Amino acid sequence: MKPPAQNDAATNDPAPDGPGRDDTAPKAPARSSGARSNAARSNTAEARRTTVGLLYGIGAYGLWGLLPLYFITLTPAGPVEIVSDRVLFSLVVCLVLIAVTRSWGSLATVFRSGRGFGALAVAAVLIGINWLTYTYGVLSGQAIEASLGYFINPLVSVLLGVIVLKERLRPLQWTAVGIGFVAVIVLAVAYGRVPWIALILAFSFGFYGLVKNRVGATVDPVTSLTVETVVLTPLALVAVAWLAAAGTLTVTGNGPGHFWLLAASGIVTAVPLLFFGASARRLPMTTIGLLQYMAPLLQFLIAVTLLGEHMGPERWAGFAIVWLALVVLTADMLLGGRRRRSALRAAADQTAQDRAAADQTA
């Protein structure tokens, strides 16, 4: 917001001792003071906006990072039941939010749009695979590998940008992708197998992000999640019916505490998403990109310290290589953001100079 203040100063300050400017000279200080006051208010508002955005972002990624602890409390429910209940209770929460915000029109518009609904249907399948894989990873004692998937995800997103969107990578981005590839090989050796859980999580969420990116800003987060849960609801109902027929459904047979813990999955799903949406509207993508590492880091720490999962030297080596790749990718992100800000400042300064020159000519 600084360029407008510079523009005002450049165009309103009178030329010293200039002929014919006596009538405007007394007014210049007031205008300059007003410009400085506006700039100060603008800077204060921007700082407040950034602080609020950071708090929302920390809330979103913090809650996602704590998911392993939540899923552990849901036993004896298995991954299929947890994900099915998560879909059904999320749908209830979303419909309440749609009613409160009176967004029925937006929801109807998406359902009438063949292309938009189709994209969100694909996104629903991808996020369903992601949820099921992650829940299985946590409940089967493989939360460390699950966290690895979200560490790898930024590298997968960059790679998808090249393959699908035909984007050109900068040298540091190629370096990060190459290091990440080496890390997967090292971890495959460390695990004695390909880390399928991590790769499924990374690629399912990477493609999910790609599909949502193609949908763009035309669909708000609540409407998007509502459509996705509507698409998954028939599958969830079939799964619940199958579990009930097999006598393994736990949602209604393990007391009210277990029921309400499972029912809370709707809120657990919706709240971080809303926080993320509020954060994304207030923060630059560079900051969002840095905050996203918070969730897998929390998941990793919980798996090692609270869930007692083993980390041998080979796994530490593999994770260290992944983190090195993320450091390289982060450095490129920060350098790119700095270059963009410099270009914007230069453009604003040039605009201010051009306006000043035009005013002087006039």
Short mmCIF file of C-alpha atoms in Angstrom, two decimals:
data_model
loop_
_atom_site.label_atom_id
_atom_site.label_comp_id
_atom_site.label_asym_id
_atom_site.label_seq_id
_atom_site.Cartn_x
_atom_site.Cartn_y
_atom_site.Cartn_z
CA MET A 1 0.00 0.00 0.00
CA LYS A 2 3.02 2.32 -0.06
CA PRO A 3 2.89 3.31 -3.76
CA PRO A 4 -0.33 5.37 -3.39
CA ALA A 5 1.32 7.40 -0.64
CA GLN A 6 4.34 7.97 -2.84
CA ASN A 7 2.09 9.01 -5.67
CA ASP A 8 0.36 11.59 -3.53
CA ALA A 9 3.64 13.05 -2.36
CA ALA A 10 5.00 13.22 -5.86
CA THR A 11 1.97 14.90 -7.39
CA ASN A 12 0.89 17.27 -4.60
CA ASP A 13 4.14 18.81 -3.37
CA PRO A 14 4.54 22.25 -5.02
CA ALA A 15 7.71 23.19 -6.81
CA PRO A 16 9.77 25.51 -4.55
CA ASP A 17 9.59 29.16 -5.60
CA GLY A 18 7.55 28.16 -8.65
CA PRO A 19 5.52 30.92 -10.25
CA GLY A 20 1.78 30.82 -9.86
CA ARG A 21 1.87 28.22 -7.03
CA ASP A 22 1.33 30.52 -4.02
CA ASP A 23 -2.33 29.62 -3.77
CA THR A 24 -1.67 25.91 -3.44
CA ALA A 25 1.43 26.01 -1.24
CA PRO A 26 -0.35 26.14 2.13
CA LYS A 27 -2.41 23.07 1.22
CA ALA A 28 0.55 20.80 0.42
CA PRO A 29 1.53 19.92 3.99
CA ALA A 30 -2.04 18.89 4.80
CA ARG A 31 -2.17 16.62 1.77
CA SER A 32 1.22 15.16 2.54
CA SER A 33 0.19 14.57 6.15
CA GLY A 34 -3.01 12.95 4.96
CA ALA A 35 -1.07 10.68 2.64
CA ARG A 36 1.24 9.65 5.47
CA SER A 37 -1.75 9.02 7.72
CA ASN A 38 -3.43 6.90 5.06
CA ALA A 39 -0.22 4.96 4.54
CA ALA A 40 0.13 4.36 8.29
CA ARG A 41 -3.47 3.13 8.53
CA SER A 42 -2.93 0.95 5.49
CA ASN A 43 0.23 -0.57 6.96
CA THR A 44 -1.51 -1.20 10.29
CA ALA A 45 -4.44 -2.88 8.54
CA GLU A 46 -2.07 -5.00 6.46
CA ALA A 47 -0.13 -6.05 9.57
CA ARG A 48 -3.37 -6.99 11.33
CA ARG A 49 -4.52 -8.91 8.26
CA THR A 50 -1.22 -10.82 8.14
CA THR A 51 -1.38 -11.65 11.86
CA VAL A 52 -4.92 -12.96 11.58
CA GLY A 53 -3.95 -14.95 8.49
CA LEU A 54 -1.01 -16.52 10.33
CA LEU A 55 -3.22 -17.48 13.27
CA TYR A 56 -5.75 -19.11 10.95
CA GLY A 57 -2.96 -20.90 9.06
CA ILE A 58 -1.33 -22.18 12.25
CA GLY A 59 -4.76 -23.32 13.43
CA ALA A 60 -5.45 -25.21 10.18
CA TYR A 61 -2.10 -26.96 9.87
CA GLY A 62 -1.89 -27.51 13.62
CA LEU A 63 -5.22 -29.33 13.65
CA TRP A 64 -4.22 -31.41 10.61
CA GLY A 65 -0.96 -32.23 12.38
CA LEU A 66 -2.83 -33.56 15.43
CA LEU A 67 -5.04 -35.95 13.41
CA PRO A 68 -3.06 -39.08 14.40
CA LEU A 69 -4.01 -38.56 18.05
CA TYR A 70 -7.67 -38.16 17.09
CA PHE A 71 -7.76 -41.31 14.96
CA ILE A 72 -6.17 -43.37 17.74
CA THR A 73 -9.07 -42.42 20.06
CA LEU A 74 -11.57 -43.84 17.54
CA THR A 75 -10.52 -47.48 17.98
CA PRO A 76 -11.98 -50.09 17.74
CA ALA A 77 -13.38 -48.48 14.59
CA GLY A 78 -11.34 -49.42 11.52
CA PRO A 79 -10.19 -47.20 8.62
CA VAL A 80 -13.22 -47.91 6.41
CA GLU A 81 -15.72 -47.06 9.16
CA ILE A 82 -13.80 -43.96 10.25
CA VAL A 83 -13.65 -42.58 6.70
CA SER A 84 -17.31 -43.48 6.01
CA ASP A 85 -18.47 -41.79 9.21
CA ARG A 86 -16.20 -38.85 8.43
CA VAL A 87 -17.94 -38.40 5.08
CA LEU A 88 -21.44 -38.68 6.51
CA PHE A 89 -20.90 -36.40 9.50
CA SER A 90 -18.96 -33.91 7.36
CA LEU A 91 -21.96 -33.72 5.04
CA VAL A 92 -24.20 -32.83 8.00
CA VAL A 93 -21.79 -30.07 9.11
CA CYS A 94 -21.47 -28.73 5.56
CA LEU A 95 -25.22 -28.58 5.03
CA VAL A 96 -25.59 -26.65 8.30
CA LEU A 97 -22.90 -24.20 7.13
CA ILE A 98 -24.57 -23.87 3.73
CA ALA A 99 -27.87 -23.07 5.47
CA VAL A 100 -26.29 -20.56 7.86
CA THR A 101 -24.41 -18.76 5.06
CA ARG A 102 -27.37 -19.08 2.68
CA SER A 103 -25.16 -20.53 -0.01
CA TRP A 104 -27.78 -22.80 -1.57
CA GLY A 105 -27.52 -20.83 -4.80
CA SER A 106 -23.79 -21.47 -5.08
CA LEU A 107 -24.32 -25.16 -4.36
CA ALA A 108 -27.03 -25.43 -7.01
CA THR A 109 -24.80 -23.65 -9.53
CA VAL A 110 -22.07 -26.25 -9.06
CA PHE A 111 -24.49 -29.14 -9.51
CA ARG A 112 -25.82 -27.55 -12.71
CA SER A 113 -22.30 -27.08 -14.05
CA GLY A 114 -21.28 -30.32 -15.73
CA ARG A 115 -17.62 -29.41 -15.91
CA GLY A 116 -17.40 -27.97 -12.38
CA PHE A 117 -19.30 -30.87 -10.82
CA GLY A 118 -17.20 -33.38 -12.77
CA ALA A 119 -13.98 -31.82 -11.51
CA LEU A 120 -15.19 -31.88 -7.90
CA ALA A 121 -16.35 -35.49 -8.32
CA VAL A 122 -12.81 -36.44 -9.35
CA ALA A 123 -11.50 -34.43 -6.38
CA ALA A 124 -13.87 -36.34 -4.11
CA VAL A 125 -12.51 -39.69 -5.23
CA LEU A 126 -8.94 -38.49 -4.74
CA ILE A 127 -9.54 -37.09 -1.26
CA GLY A 128 -11.44 -40.28 -0.33
CA ILE A 129 -8.39 -42.36 -1.32
CA ASN A 130 -6.20 -39.94 0.63
CA TRP A 131 -8.32 -40.12 3.80
CA LEU A 132 -8.56 -43.92 3.69
CA THR A 133 -4.82 -44.37 3.10
CA TYR A 134 -3.85 -41.95 5.85
CA THR A 135 -6.24 -43.48 8.39
CA TYR A 136 -4.97 -46.94 7.55
CA GLY A 137 -1.37 -45.74 7.95
CA VAL A 138 -2.00 -44.29 11.40
CA LEU A 139 -4.05 -47.21 12.73
CA SER A 140 -1.59 -49.82 11.39
CA GLY A 141 1.38 -48.24 13.17
CA GLN A 142 2.80 -46.51 10.10
CA ALA A 143 2.16 -42.87 10.97
CA ILE A 144 5.80 -42.00 10.23
CA GLU A 145 5.42 -43.18 6.65
CA ALA A 146 2.11 -41.33 6.43
CA SER A 147 3.82 -38.10 7.50
CA LEU A 148 6.47 -38.77 4.84
CA GLY A 149 3.72 -38.58 2.22
CA TYR A 150 2.93 -35.00 3.14
CA PHE A 151 6.63 -34.09 3.26
CA ILE A 152 6.94 -35.41 -0.31
CA ASN A 153 3.71 -33.76 -1.48
CA PRO A 154 5.25 -30.32 -2.35
CA LEU A 155 7.79 -32.08 -4.58
CA VAL A 156 5.01 -34.05 -6.25
CA SER A 157 3.04 -30.84 -6.82
CA VAL A 158 6.06 -29.28 -8.55
CA LEU A 159 6.50 -32.40 -10.68
CA LEU A 160 2.82 -32.40 -11.67
CA GLY A 161 3.17 -28.78 -12.70
CA VAL A 162 5.80 -29.86 -15.23
CA ILE A 163 4.05 -33.00 -16.49
CA VAL A 164 0.44 -31.82 -16.56
CA LEU A 165 0.57 -28.02 -16.75
CA LYS A 166 3.77 -27.89 -18.86
CA GLU A 167 5.36 -25.45 -16.45
CA ARG A 168 9.08 -24.70 -16.63
CA LEU A 169 11.03 -25.37 -13.48
CA ARG A 170 13.84 -23.21 -12.21
CA PRO A 171 17.20 -24.89 -11.49
CA LEU A 172 16.59 -25.03 -7.73
CA GLN A 173 13.21 -26.67 -8.29
CA TRP A 174 14.78 -29.35 -10.48
CA THR A 175 17.42 -29.85 -7.80
CA ALA A 176 14.74 -30.31 -5.13
CA VAL A 177 12.83 -32.84 -7.25
CA GLY A 178 16.04 -34.77 -7.94
CA ILE A 179 16.94 -34.87 -4.24
CA GLY A 180 13.41 -36.02 -3.43
CA PHE A 181 13.75 -38.87 -5.94
CA VAL A 182 16.97 -39.97 -4.26
CA ALA A 183 15.22 -39.81 -0.88
CA VAL A 184 12.46 -42.17 -2.05
CA ILE A 185 15.09 -44.67 -3.21
CA VAL A 186 16.94 -44.46 0.12
CA LEU A 187 13.68 -44.91 2.06
CA ALA A 188 12.68 -47.85 -0.13
CA VAL A 189 15.93 -49.52 0.89
CA ALA A 190 15.39 -48.54 4.54
CA TYR A 191 11.83 -49.95 4.61
CA GLY A 192 12.76 -52.99 2.54
CA ARG A 193 9.93 -52.06 0.17
CA VAL A 194 8.58 -49.12 -1.78
CA PRO A 195 6.92 -46.69 0.70
CA TRP A 196 3.52 -47.09 -0.91
CA ILE A 197 1.56 -45.35 1.84
CA ALA A 198 3.69 -42.21 1.50
CA LEU A 199 3.55 -42.25 -2.30
CA ILE A 200 -0.23 -42.80 -2.45
CA LEU A 201 -0.75 -39.94 0.00
CA ALA A 202 1.62 -37.62 -1.85
CA PHE A 203 0.21 -38.30 -5.32
CA SER A 204 -3.47 -38.45 -4.32
CA PHE A 205 -3.19 -35.11 -2.52
CA GLY A 206 -1.02 -33.69 -5.31
CA PHE A 207 -3.63 -34.57 -7.96
CA TYR A 208 -6.36 -33.34 -5.59
CA GLY A 209 -4.65 -29.97 -5.38
CA LEU A 210 -4.24 -29.93 -9.15
CA VAL A 211 -7.94 -30.57 -9.72
CA LYS A 212 -8.95 -27.94 -7.17
CA ASN A 213 -6.54 -25.51 -8.83
CA ARG A 214 -8.30 -26.08 -12.15
CA VAL A 215 -11.64 -25.35 -10.51
CA GLY A 216 -10.07 -22.11 -9.31
CA ALA A 217 -11.69 -19.51 -7.10
CA THR A 218 -15.16 -20.09 -8.57
CA VAL A 219 -16.16 -22.44 -5.74
CA ASP A 220 -15.73 -21.51 -2.08
CA PRO A 221 -14.29 -24.08 0.36
CA VAL A 222 -17.57 -24.97 2.09
CA THR A 223 -19.45 -25.48 -1.19
CA SER A 224 -16.55 -27.51 -2.56
CA LEU A 225 -16.40 -29.79 0.49
CA THR A 226 -20.19 -30.17 0.41
CA VAL A 227 -20.14 -31.34 -3.20
CA GLU A 228 -17.26 -33.71 -2.51
CA THR A 229 -19.02 -35.28 0.49
CA VAL A 230 -22.26 -35.60 -1.50
CA VAL A 231 -20.34 -37.55 -4.15
CA LEU A 232 -18.78 -39.83 -1.51
CA THR A 233 -21.98 -40.30 0.51
CA PRO A 234 -23.39 -43.26 -1.49
CA LEU A 235 -20.08 -45.12 -1.08
CA ALA A 236 -20.03 -44.27 2.63
CA LEU A 237 -23.59 -45.55 3.10
CA VAL A 238 -22.76 -48.81 1.32
CA ALA A 239 -19.67 -49.25 3.52
CA VAL A 240 -21.64 -48.59 6.72
CA ALA A 241 -24.36 -51.04 5.63
CA TRP A 242 -21.74 -53.67 4.82
CA LEU A 243 -20.03 -53.23 8.20
CA ALA A 244 -23.38 -53.41 9.98
CA ALA A 245 -24.28 -56.62 8.16
CA ALA A 246 -20.89 -58.08 9.10
CA GLY A 247 -21.43 -57.11 12.75
CA THR A 248 -18.31 -54.94 12.88
CA LEU A 249 -19.93 -51.49 12.91
CA THR A 250 -18.90 -49.67 16.10
CA VAL A 251 -20.55 -46.26 15.81
CA THR A 252 -23.76 -47.35 17.56
CA GLY A 253 -22.51 -50.21 19.69
CA ASN A 254 -19.71 -48.79 21.84
CA GLY A 255 -21.46 -46.23 23.98
CA PRO A 256 -22.29 -42.53 23.56
CA GLY A 257 -18.68 -41.41 24.03
CA HIS A 258 -17.52 -43.41 21.01
CA PHE A 259 -20.49 -42.20 18.97
CA TRP A 260 -19.79 -38.55 19.66
CA LEU A 261 -16.08 -38.96 18.97
CA LEU A 262 -16.96 -40.32 15.55
CA ALA A 263 -19.62 -37.63 15.06
CA ALA A 264 -16.98 -35.00 15.78
CA SER A 265 -15.18 -36.10 12.61
CA GLY A 266 -17.47 -33.75 10.70
CA ILE A 267 -16.23 -30.78 12.70
CA VAL A 268 -12.64 -32.10 12.64
CA THR A 269 -12.86 -32.12 8.84
CA ALA A 270 -14.64 -28.80 8.30
CA VAL A 271 -12.93 -26.50 10.83
CA PRO A 272 -9.33 -26.80 9.51
CA LEU A 273 -10.63 -26.33 5.97
CA LEU A 274 -12.41 -23.12 6.97
CA PHE A 275 -9.29 -21.93 8.82
CA PHE A 276 -7.21 -22.69 5.74
CA GLY A 277 -9.57 -20.75 3.49
CA ALA A 278 -9.46 -17.75 5.83
CA SER A 279 -5.66 -17.95 5.94
CA ALA A 280 -5.23 -18.29 2.17
CA ARG A 281 -7.26 -15.11 1.61
CA ARG A 282 -4.93 -13.11 3.87
CA LEU A 283 -1.44 -14.51 3.25
CA PRO A 284 0.82 -14.73 0.20
CA MET A 285 1.30 -18.19 -1.27
CA THR A 286 4.94 -18.19 -0.13
CA THR A 287 3.84 -18.04 3.50
CA ILE A 288 1.18 -20.70 2.94
CA GLY A 289 3.85 -22.88 1.34
CA LEU A 290 6.03 -22.58 4.43
CA LEU A 291 3.16 -23.25 6.84
CA GLN A 292 2.25 -26.51 5.06
CA TYR A 293 5.35 -28.21 6.49
CA MET A 294 3.91 -27.75 9.98
CA ALA A 295 1.33 -30.58 9.63
CA PRO A 296 3.65 -33.43 8.59
CA LEU A 297 6.25 -32.27 11.11
CA LEU A 298 3.70 -32.52 13.92
CA GLN A 299 2.54 -35.90 12.61
CA PHE A 300 6.14 -37.13 12.50
CA LEU A 301 6.88 -35.94 16.05
CA ILE A 302 3.68 -37.53 17.38
CA ALA A 303 4.52 -40.84 15.68
CA VAL A 304 8.05 -40.91 17.11
CA THR A 305 7.40 -39.58 20.61
CA LEU A 306 3.82 -40.52 21.54
CA LEU A 307 3.02 -43.49 19.32
CA GLY A 308 6.45 -45.03 19.81
CA GLU A 309 7.17 -45.88 16.17
CA HIS A 310 10.73 -46.93 15.40
CA MET A 311 13.14 -44.79 13.38
CA GLY A 312 16.30 -46.65 12.38
CA PRO A 313 19.43 -44.93 11.00
CA GLU A 314 18.43 -45.68 7.40
CA ARG A 315 15.04 -44.02 7.87
CA TRP A 316 16.64 -41.00 9.51
CA ALA A 317 18.95 -40.75 6.49
CA GLY A 318 16.00 -40.93 4.09
CA PHE A 319 14.01 -38.31 5.98
CA ALA A 320 17.09 -36.07 6.17
CA ILE A 321 17.37 -36.19 2.37
CA VAL A 322 13.65 -35.33 2.05
CA TRP A 323 14.11 -32.38 4.40
CA LEU A 324 17.13 -31.24 2.36
CA ALA A 325 14.94 -31.27 -0.75
CA LEU A 326 12.34 -29.18 1.08
CA VAL A 327 15.01 -26.70 2.19
CA VAL A 328 16.07 -26.27 -1.46
CA LEU A 329 12.45 -25.90 -2.57
CA THR A 330 11.77 -23.39 0.22
CA ALA A 331 14.85 -21.36 -0.74
CA ASP A 332 13.61 -21.20 -4.32
CA MET A 333 10.16 -20.18 -3.08
CA LEU A 334 11.58 -17.35 -0.96
CA LEU A 335 13.88 -16.13 -3.73
CA GLY A 336 11.01 -16.19 -6.20
CA GLY A 337 8.80 -14.23 -3.80
CA ARG A 338 11.54 -11.65 -3.27
CA ARG A 339 11.99 -11.22 -7.03
CA ARG A 340 8.25 -10.74 -7.52
CA ARG A 341 8.06 -8.16 -4.73
CA SER A 342 11.04 -6.28 -6.18
CA ALA A 343 9.41 -6.26 -9.62
CA LEU A 344 6.14 -4.95 -8.15
CA ARG A 345 7.96 -2.20 -6.23
CA ALA A 346 9.89 -1.19 -9.34
CA ALA A 347 6.66 -1.08 -11.36
CA ALA A 348 4.96 1.01 -8.67
CA ASP A 349 7.91 3.42 -8.49
CA GLN A 350 7.91 3.77 -12.27
CA THR A 351 4.17 4.47 -12.25
CA ALA A 352 4.64 7.13 -9.56
CA GLN A 353 7.42 8.78 -11.58
CA ASP A 354 5.33 8.73 -14.75
CA ARG A 355 2.39 10.36 -12.95
CA ALA A 356 4.63 12.97 -11.40
CA ALA A 357 6.12 13.80 -14.79
CA ALA A 358 2.64 14.01 -16.34
CA ASP A 359 1.45 16.38 -13.58
CA GLN A 360 4.47 18.61 -14.01
CA THR A 361 3.91 18.75 -17.75
CA ALA A 362 0.26 19.63 -17.23
#
